[in-house]
Short mmCIF file of C-alpha atoms in Angstrom, two decimals:
data_model
loop_
_atom_site.label_atom_id
_atom_site.label_comp_id
_atom_site.label_asym_id
_atom_site.label_seq_id
_atom_site.Cartn_x
_atom_site.Cartn_y
_atom_site.Cartn_z
CA GLY C 81 54.88 39.65 12.31
CA ALA C 82 52.69 37.17 14.14
CA ARG C 83 50.29 35.29 11.93
CA PRO C 84 46.60 35.86 12.64
CA THR C 85 44.94 32.93 14.37
CA PRO C 86 43.20 30.85 11.70
CA ALA C 87 39.42 31.03 11.89
CA PRO C 88 37.65 27.77 12.77
CA PRO C 89 36.42 25.85 9.72
CA PRO C 90 32.88 26.87 8.74
CA ALA C 91 30.06 24.52 9.68
CA PRO C 92 29.16 22.24 6.77
CA PRO C 93 26.56 24.07 4.66
CA GLY C 94 23.03 22.79 4.47
CA ARG C 95 22.65 20.43 1.53
CA ALA C 96 19.74 19.98 -0.83
CA ILE C 97 18.47 16.39 -0.66
CA GLY C 98 15.93 14.89 -3.05
CA ILE C 99 13.29 12.54 -1.63
CA ASN C 100 10.23 10.84 -3.13
CA THR C 101 7.08 9.05 -2.08
CA TRP C 102 5.28 6.46 -4.21
CA GLY C 103 2.18 8.66 -4.08
CA SER C 104 0.43 11.32 -2.01
CA GLY C 105 -2.68 11.03 0.12
CA VAL C 106 -2.03 7.50 1.47
CA PRO C 107 -1.29 8.05 5.18
CA VAL C 108 1.57 5.58 5.43
CA LEU C 109 3.30 6.86 2.26
CA ASP C 110 2.98 10.46 3.42
CA MET C 111 4.41 9.36 6.77
CA PHE C 112 7.56 8.03 5.05
CA GLY C 113 8.08 11.33 3.27
CA ASP C 114 7.41 13.29 6.46
CA ALA C 115 9.94 11.16 8.39
CA LYS C 116 12.67 12.00 5.87
CA GLU C 117 11.69 15.64 5.75
CA TYR C 118 11.83 15.84 9.56
CA THR C 119 15.24 14.13 9.64
CA LEU C 120 16.84 16.30 6.97
CA THR C 121 15.42 19.62 8.17
CA THR C 122 16.25 18.82 11.81
CA LEU C 123 19.84 18.32 10.70
CA GLY C 124 19.87 21.62 8.81
CA HIS C 125 19.30 20.51 5.22
CA LYS C 126 16.84 21.48 2.48
CA VAL C 127 14.43 18.98 0.99
CA ASN C 128 13.26 18.62 -2.60
CA ARG C 129 10.23 16.28 -2.31
CA MET C 130 8.44 14.65 -5.25
CA SER C 131 5.60 12.15 -5.64
CA ASP C 132 5.74 9.24 -8.10
CA ASP C 133 1.94 9.41 -8.59
CA PHE C 134 1.96 5.60 -8.29
CA THR C 135 3.77 4.97 -11.60
CA ALA C 136 7.19 3.59 -12.49
CA ASP C 137 7.62 6.15 -15.29
CA LYS C 138 7.11 9.05 -12.92
CA GLU C 139 9.47 7.41 -10.41
CA LEU C 140 12.32 7.40 -12.94
CA GLN C 141 11.42 10.87 -14.12
CA ASN C 142 11.65 12.12 -10.53
CA VAL C 143 15.21 10.84 -10.21
CA GLN C 144 16.12 12.52 -13.49
CA ASN C 145 14.49 15.76 -12.32
CA MET C 146 16.34 15.63 -9.00
CA CYS C 147 19.63 15.10 -10.83
CA ALA C 148 18.83 17.94 -13.23
CA ALA C 149 17.96 20.21 -10.29
CA GLY C 150 21.45 19.56 -8.93
CA VAL C 151 20.53 18.12 -5.54
CA ASN C 152 23.51 17.06 -3.40
CA GLY C 153 22.06 13.69 -2.48
CA ILE C 154 19.00 11.48 -2.99
CA VAL C 155 17.18 9.31 -0.43
CA PHE C 156 14.81 7.27 -2.54
CA GLN C 157 11.98 4.74 -2.39
CA ALA C 158 12.03 2.34 -5.34
CA ALA C 159 8.41 1.24 -4.99
CA ALA C 160 8.26 0.29 -8.66
CA VAL C 161 11.06 -2.28 -7.93
CA SER C 162 12.28 -2.59 -11.55
CA THR C 163 13.59 0.99 -11.57
CA VAL C 164 16.56 0.29 -9.26
CA PRO C 165 19.28 -0.39 -11.89
CA GLN C 166 18.33 2.69 -13.92
CA ILE C 167 18.23 4.89 -10.80
CA GLY C 168 21.80 3.74 -10.16
CA VAL C 169 22.83 4.79 -13.67
CA GLU C 170 21.20 8.24 -13.39
CA CYS C 171 22.81 8.98 -10.02
CA ALA C 172 26.27 7.76 -11.06
CA ASN C 173 26.16 9.87 -14.24
CA ALA C 174 25.19 12.93 -12.17
CA LYS C 175 27.73 11.99 -9.43
CA ILE C 176 25.02 12.17 -6.77
CA PRO C 177 25.11 9.83 -3.74
CA PHE C 178 21.87 7.91 -3.12
CA ALA C 179 20.33 5.42 -0.72
CA PHE C 180 17.08 3.43 -0.71
CA ASP C 181 14.61 2.91 2.12
CA VAL C 182 11.41 0.92 2.79
CA PHE C 183 10.91 0.08 -0.91
CA VAL C 184 14.38 -1.09 -1.84
CA GLY C 185 13.86 -3.30 -4.90
CA GLU C 186 15.39 -6.74 -5.30
CA ASN C 187 18.54 -7.84 -3.48
CA PRO C 188 20.41 -8.92 -6.67
CA ASP C 189 20.01 -5.39 -8.05
CA LEU C 190 21.27 -3.92 -4.77
CA ASP C 191 24.22 -6.34 -4.71
CA ALA C 192 25.16 -5.20 -8.22
CA LEU C 193 25.04 -1.54 -7.15
CA ALA C 194 27.11 -2.26 -4.05
CA ALA C 195 29.73 -3.99 -6.19
CA SER C 196 30.02 -1.39 -8.93
CA ASN C 197 28.52 2.01 -8.06
CA GLU C 198 30.53 4.23 -5.72
CA TYR C 199 27.61 6.66 -5.31
CA TYR C 200 25.37 3.95 -3.88
CA CYS C 201 25.23 4.43 -0.08
CA GLY C 202 23.09 1.46 0.93
CA ALA C 203 19.51 0.25 1.46
CA ILE C 204 17.44 -0.22 4.57
CA ASP C 205 13.94 -1.65 4.94
CA LEU C 206 11.85 -3.50 7.46
CA ASP C 207 12.26 -7.29 7.61
CA MET C 208 8.82 -7.98 6.20
CA VAL C 209 8.88 -11.77 6.37
CA SER C 210 9.47 -11.56 10.13
CA ASP C 211 6.77 -8.88 10.26
CA GLY C 212 4.21 -11.35 8.86
CA GLU C 213 5.50 -14.13 11.13
CA ALA C 214 5.11 -11.98 14.25
CA VAL C 215 1.52 -11.08 13.36
CA ALA C 216 0.72 -14.77 12.77
CA GLN C 217 2.13 -15.62 16.20
CA MET C 218 0.05 -12.85 17.80
CA ALA C 219 -3.15 -14.07 16.12
CA PHE C 220 -2.47 -17.72 17.01
CA ASP C 221 -1.67 -16.84 20.63
CA ASN C 222 -5.02 -15.03 20.81
CA GLY C 223 -6.83 -18.21 19.78
CA CYS C 224 -7.20 -17.69 16.02
CA ARG C 225 -7.05 -20.78 13.79
CA LYS C 226 -8.63 -19.75 10.45
CA ALA C 227 -7.26 -16.66 8.78
CA CYS C 228 -8.04 -14.49 5.78
CA MET C 229 -5.55 -11.94 4.46
CA ILE C 230 -5.91 -8.78 2.41
CA GLY C 231 -3.48 -6.22 1.00
CA GLY C 232 -2.02 -4.53 -2.05
CA ASN C 233 -0.61 -5.63 -5.37
CA ILE C 234 0.96 -8.99 -6.07
CA GLY C 235 4.58 -8.21 -6.95
CA ASP C 236 4.94 -5.56 -4.24
CA ASN C 237 7.65 -6.94 -1.91
CA ASN C 238 6.08 -5.26 1.09
CA MET C 239 2.91 -7.27 0.54
CA ASP C 240 4.36 -10.53 -0.81
CA GLN C 241 6.87 -10.95 2.01
CA ARG C 242 4.33 -10.28 4.76
CA SER C 243 1.99 -12.81 3.15
CA GLU C 244 4.80 -15.35 3.00
CA GLY C 245 5.81 -14.78 6.63
CA PHE C 246 2.27 -14.96 8.00
CA THR C 247 1.31 -18.03 5.97
CA LYS C 248 4.50 -19.88 6.90
CA ARG C 249 4.21 -19.24 10.65
CA PHE C 250 0.42 -19.59 10.96
CA THR C 251 0.34 -22.95 9.16
CA ALA C 252 3.42 -24.21 11.03
CA LEU C 253 1.59 -23.47 14.29
CA GLY C 254 -1.42 -25.46 13.06
CA GLY C 255 -3.62 -22.68 11.75
CA GLU C 256 -5.06 -22.46 8.25
CA VAL C 257 -5.09 -19.57 5.76
CA LEU C 258 -8.48 -19.78 4.05
CA PHE C 259 -8.12 -17.00 1.48
CA GLU C 260 -5.88 -14.14 0.39
CA ALA C 261 -7.32 -11.09 -1.40
CA ARG C 262 -5.04 -8.66 -3.21
CA CYS C 263 -5.99 -5.22 -4.49
CA THR C 264 -4.42 -2.69 -6.86
CA ASP C 265 -5.13 -0.11 -4.17
CA ASN C 266 -7.25 0.30 -1.05
CA SER C 267 -10.31 1.58 -2.97
CA GLU C 268 -10.88 -2.08 -3.95
CA CYS C 269 -10.70 -3.20 -0.32
CA PRO C 270 -14.38 -2.98 0.76
CA ALA C 271 -15.62 -5.08 -2.19
CA LYS C 272 -12.79 -7.63 -2.05
CA ALA C 273 -12.98 -7.98 1.73
CA THR C 274 -16.75 -8.49 1.46
CA ASP C 275 -16.35 -11.23 -1.20
CA MET C 276 -13.58 -12.89 0.79
CA LEU C 277 -15.48 -12.94 4.08
CA SER C 278 -18.87 -13.87 2.67
CA GLY C 279 -17.18 -16.92 1.11
CA ASN C 280 -15.25 -17.76 4.31
CA LYS C 281 -17.62 -17.12 7.18
CA ASP C 282 -15.70 -19.44 9.48
CA ALA C 283 -12.66 -17.13 9.44
CA ASP C 284 -11.78 -16.02 12.97
CA CYS C 285 -9.24 -13.37 11.94
CA VAL C 286 -8.24 -11.08 9.08
CA TYR C 287 -4.66 -9.91 8.56
CA CYS C 288 -4.38 -6.57 6.74
CA PHE C 289 -0.88 -6.12 5.30
CA VAL C 290 -1.00 -2.35 5.82
CA GLY C 291 -3.10 0.16 7.80
CA ASP C 292 -5.01 1.61 4.87
CA TYR C 293 -6.76 -1.77 4.34
CA ILE C 294 -8.29 -1.66 7.82
CA GLU C 295 -11.19 0.69 7.10
CA GLY C 296 -12.57 -1.38 4.18
CA THR C 297 -12.12 -4.63 6.11
CA LEU C 298 -13.99 -3.33 9.17
CA THR C 299 -16.79 -2.11 6.90
CA ALA C 300 -17.07 -5.57 5.33
CA ILE C 301 -17.17 -7.34 8.72
CA ASP C 302 -19.81 -4.89 9.88
CA ASN C 303 -21.99 -5.15 6.76
CA LEU C 304 -21.89 -8.95 6.87
CA GLY C 305 -22.80 -8.91 10.58
CA LEU C 306 -19.88 -11.19 11.45
CA GLU C 307 -19.20 -11.65 15.16
CA GLY C 308 -15.85 -12.21 16.84
CA VAL C 309 -13.58 -11.78 13.80
CA GLN C 310 -10.26 -10.43 15.10
CA VAL C 311 -8.42 -7.94 12.90
CA TYR C 312 -4.60 -7.66 12.77
CA VAL C 313 -2.37 -5.33 10.83
CA SER C 314 1.16 -4.46 9.78
CA CYS C 315 2.20 -0.85 9.20
CA VAL C 316 0.01 0.76 11.83
CA ASP C 317 -1.00 4.30 10.89
CA GLU C 318 -2.65 6.94 13.07
CA ALA C 319 -6.24 5.90 12.31
CA THR C 320 -5.38 2.23 12.95
CA ALA C 321 -3.66 3.08 16.24
CA LYS C 322 -6.94 4.61 17.44
CA TYR C 323 -8.75 1.37 16.51
CA ILE C 324 -6.18 -0.62 18.51
CA LYS C 325 -6.75 1.74 21.44
CA ASP C 326 -10.52 1.15 21.41
CA GLY C 327 -10.18 -2.61 20.80
CA THR C 328 -11.71 -2.65 17.29
CA VAL C 329 -8.36 -3.91 15.95
CA MET C 330 -6.59 -6.51 18.12
CA GLY C 331 -3.05 -5.46 17.42
CA GLY C 332 -0.31 -5.27 14.89
CA ASN C 333 3.26 -4.49 14.04
CA ASP C 334 5.10 -1.36 13.14
CA GLY C 335 8.60 -0.01 12.74
CA ILE C 336 8.49 0.33 8.97
CA SER C 337 9.17 4.08 8.97
CA LEU C 338 12.36 3.74 11.04
CA ALA C 339 14.28 3.02 7.84
CA CYS C 340 13.47 6.54 6.58
CA PHE C 341 15.33 8.23 9.41
CA ILE C 342 18.39 5.99 9.14
CA SER C 343 18.72 6.07 5.32
CA CYS C 344 19.13 9.85 5.33
CA THR C 345 22.24 9.58 7.51
CA LEU C 346 23.91 7.18 5.03
CA VAL C 347 23.76 9.85 2.31
CA LEU C 348 24.79 12.66 4.69
CA ASN C 349 27.82 10.65 5.82
CA TYR C 350 28.88 10.15 2.19
CA LEU C 351 28.61 13.91 1.66
CA ALA C 352 30.80 14.45 4.74
CA GLY C 353 33.47 12.26 3.12
CA HIS C 354 32.76 9.30 5.40
CA LYS C 355 30.87 6.63 3.44
CA ILE C 356 29.55 3.87 5.72
CA VAL C 357 30.62 0.45 4.42
CA ASP C 358 30.38 -3.10 5.74
CA ALA C 359 33.25 -5.51 6.47
CA ASP C 360 33.67 -6.11 2.71
CA GLY C 361 33.90 -2.39 1.99
CA LYS C 362 30.44 -2.40 0.41
CA ALA C 363 27.46 -0.10 0.99
CA PRO C 364 25.30 -1.67 3.72
CA ARG C 365 22.08 -3.66 3.29
CA LEU C 366 20.18 -3.32 6.56
CA SER C 367 16.76 -4.27 7.94
CA THR C 368 14.95 -3.08 11.04
CA HIS C 369 12.75 -5.43 13.05
CA PRO C 370 9.04 -4.93 13.61
CA PHE C 371 7.71 -4.26 17.09
CA GLN C 372 4.26 -5.06 18.44
CA VAL C 373 1.56 -2.43 18.90
CA ASN C 374 -1.28 -3.56 21.15
CA LYS C 375 -3.71 -2.17 23.71
CA ASP C 376 -1.01 -2.06 26.40
CA ASN C 377 1.50 0.11 24.54
CA VAL C 378 -0.62 1.97 21.98
CA ASP C 379 -0.74 5.21 24.02
CA ASN C 380 3.07 5.32 24.19
CA TYR C 381 3.29 4.35 20.53
CA MET C 382 1.02 7.26 19.53
CA LYS C 383 3.04 9.66 21.69
CA VAL C 384 6.23 8.84 19.81
CA PHE C 385 4.89 8.41 16.26
CA PHE C 386 1.93 10.78 16.03
CA SER C 387 2.57 13.81 18.20
CA ASP C 388 4.48 17.01 17.56
CA SER C 389 6.33 16.80 20.86
CA ALA C 390 8.17 13.52 20.19
CA HIS C 391 9.73 11.63 17.28
CA PRO C 392 10.93 8.04 16.74
CA PHE C 393 14.39 9.58 16.22
CA THR C 394 15.41 12.59 18.27
CA LYS C 395 18.03 15.03 16.99
CA GLU C 396 20.54 13.43 19.41
CA MET C 397 19.81 9.92 18.08
CA LEU C 398 20.36 11.16 14.52
CA GLU C 399 23.56 12.99 15.40
CA LYS C 400 25.03 9.79 16.86
CA LEU C 401 24.88 8.36 13.33
CA LEU C 402 26.59 11.37 11.71
CA TYR C 403 30.30 11.70 11.10
CA THR C 404 30.04 15.48 11.52
CA SER C 405 28.88 15.10 15.13
CA ASN C 406 30.30 11.63 15.91
CA PRO C 407 33.64 11.10 14.07
CA ASN C 408 33.79 7.49 15.30
CA VAL C 409 30.57 6.40 13.64
CA GLY C 410 30.85 3.25 11.54
CA TYR C 411 28.97 0.27 10.13
CA GLN C 412 28.74 -1.50 13.50
CA ASP C 413 26.81 1.44 14.99
CA TYR C 414 24.14 0.93 12.32
CA VAL C 415 24.05 -2.83 12.89
CA ASP C 416 23.66 -2.32 16.65
CA LEU C 417 20.97 0.31 16.18
CA VAL C 418 18.73 -1.77 13.90
CA ALA C 419 19.15 -4.75 16.23
CA ASN C 420 18.21 -2.84 19.36
CA ILE C 421 15.85 -0.02 18.48
CA ASN C 422 12.43 -0.54 20.01
CA LEU C 423 9.60 1.50 21.48
CA ASP C 424 11.17 1.67 24.95
CA TYR C 425 14.40 3.06 23.53
CA MET C 426 12.45 5.71 21.60
CA LEU C 427 10.40 6.67 24.68
CA GLU C 428 13.56 6.98 26.72
CA SER C 429 15.28 9.13 24.07
CA ASN C 430 12.28 11.47 24.05
CA GLY C 431 12.30 11.70 27.85
CA LEU C 432 8.93 9.94 28.08
CA LYS C 433 9.98 6.97 30.22
#
């Protein structure tokens, strides 16, 4: 007799993916977690989200808990930096694919994973040295010559690299960095910003390495009655965007959360049997580029990043990176995307242009 027509293969089942944030309640950290949650749920997957409560011990424990819970994949932020090799061990033992974003640890550790750990799917962050350089250029072009800087912990790559980039570019242009204040967290910002600025009253600008240092810095400028000090920022968050809109903050850079959308697809492609690898057959190490947020584009920026009707990555943009919806996807697609993604492209994808 005639054989029955075979049924089409079932759609790939939703997977359970573990994600973490370094802590909860800091707008930018919550934003990273939300970006991954949006990406994974939009693509039909379940999310197991944990907070590291700002400690390295909890960070490692979270990976162990995710592995014990039997998640299918892990998209992780190694904010504690030193945890990267051990995370690799835990995931390999549990046979769970993993990728890093935003906080990706040190390159030598990532190189070692790429060389020896088949479950490692890659790392993507923002190029933070160029982030600092771009802010320095912005400040210098706006007439600033004497800068102060403030941000989080020494030893945090996100902070150290921005400091390095800003200092390098600003001094090369002929400006001077008068002082750099570093805090364990933003609760120290008002006091440290006040000390810094009362000792450097000739500063004409302050560079905050991340949005949650803006509030304390503005308070300090206000309390000291300083006139004409321009404020710049990396990692714009929603509150900071409103300050850029009303002119309280001159401008800044963003694009740091883009890594969170892209990293998820690296793990999903591994799970679909299509690991993305570079020309050497290794898991990729990618960086997105910062883009400027200023008075002219802040409305469009807020539309894409802080509204329910639009997202930096639409479902279509994400599906282009997935083997299950685009069988031709490969390393070069990722390279092209991180080179070209900018606010205009995101507006266009959301039908806002």
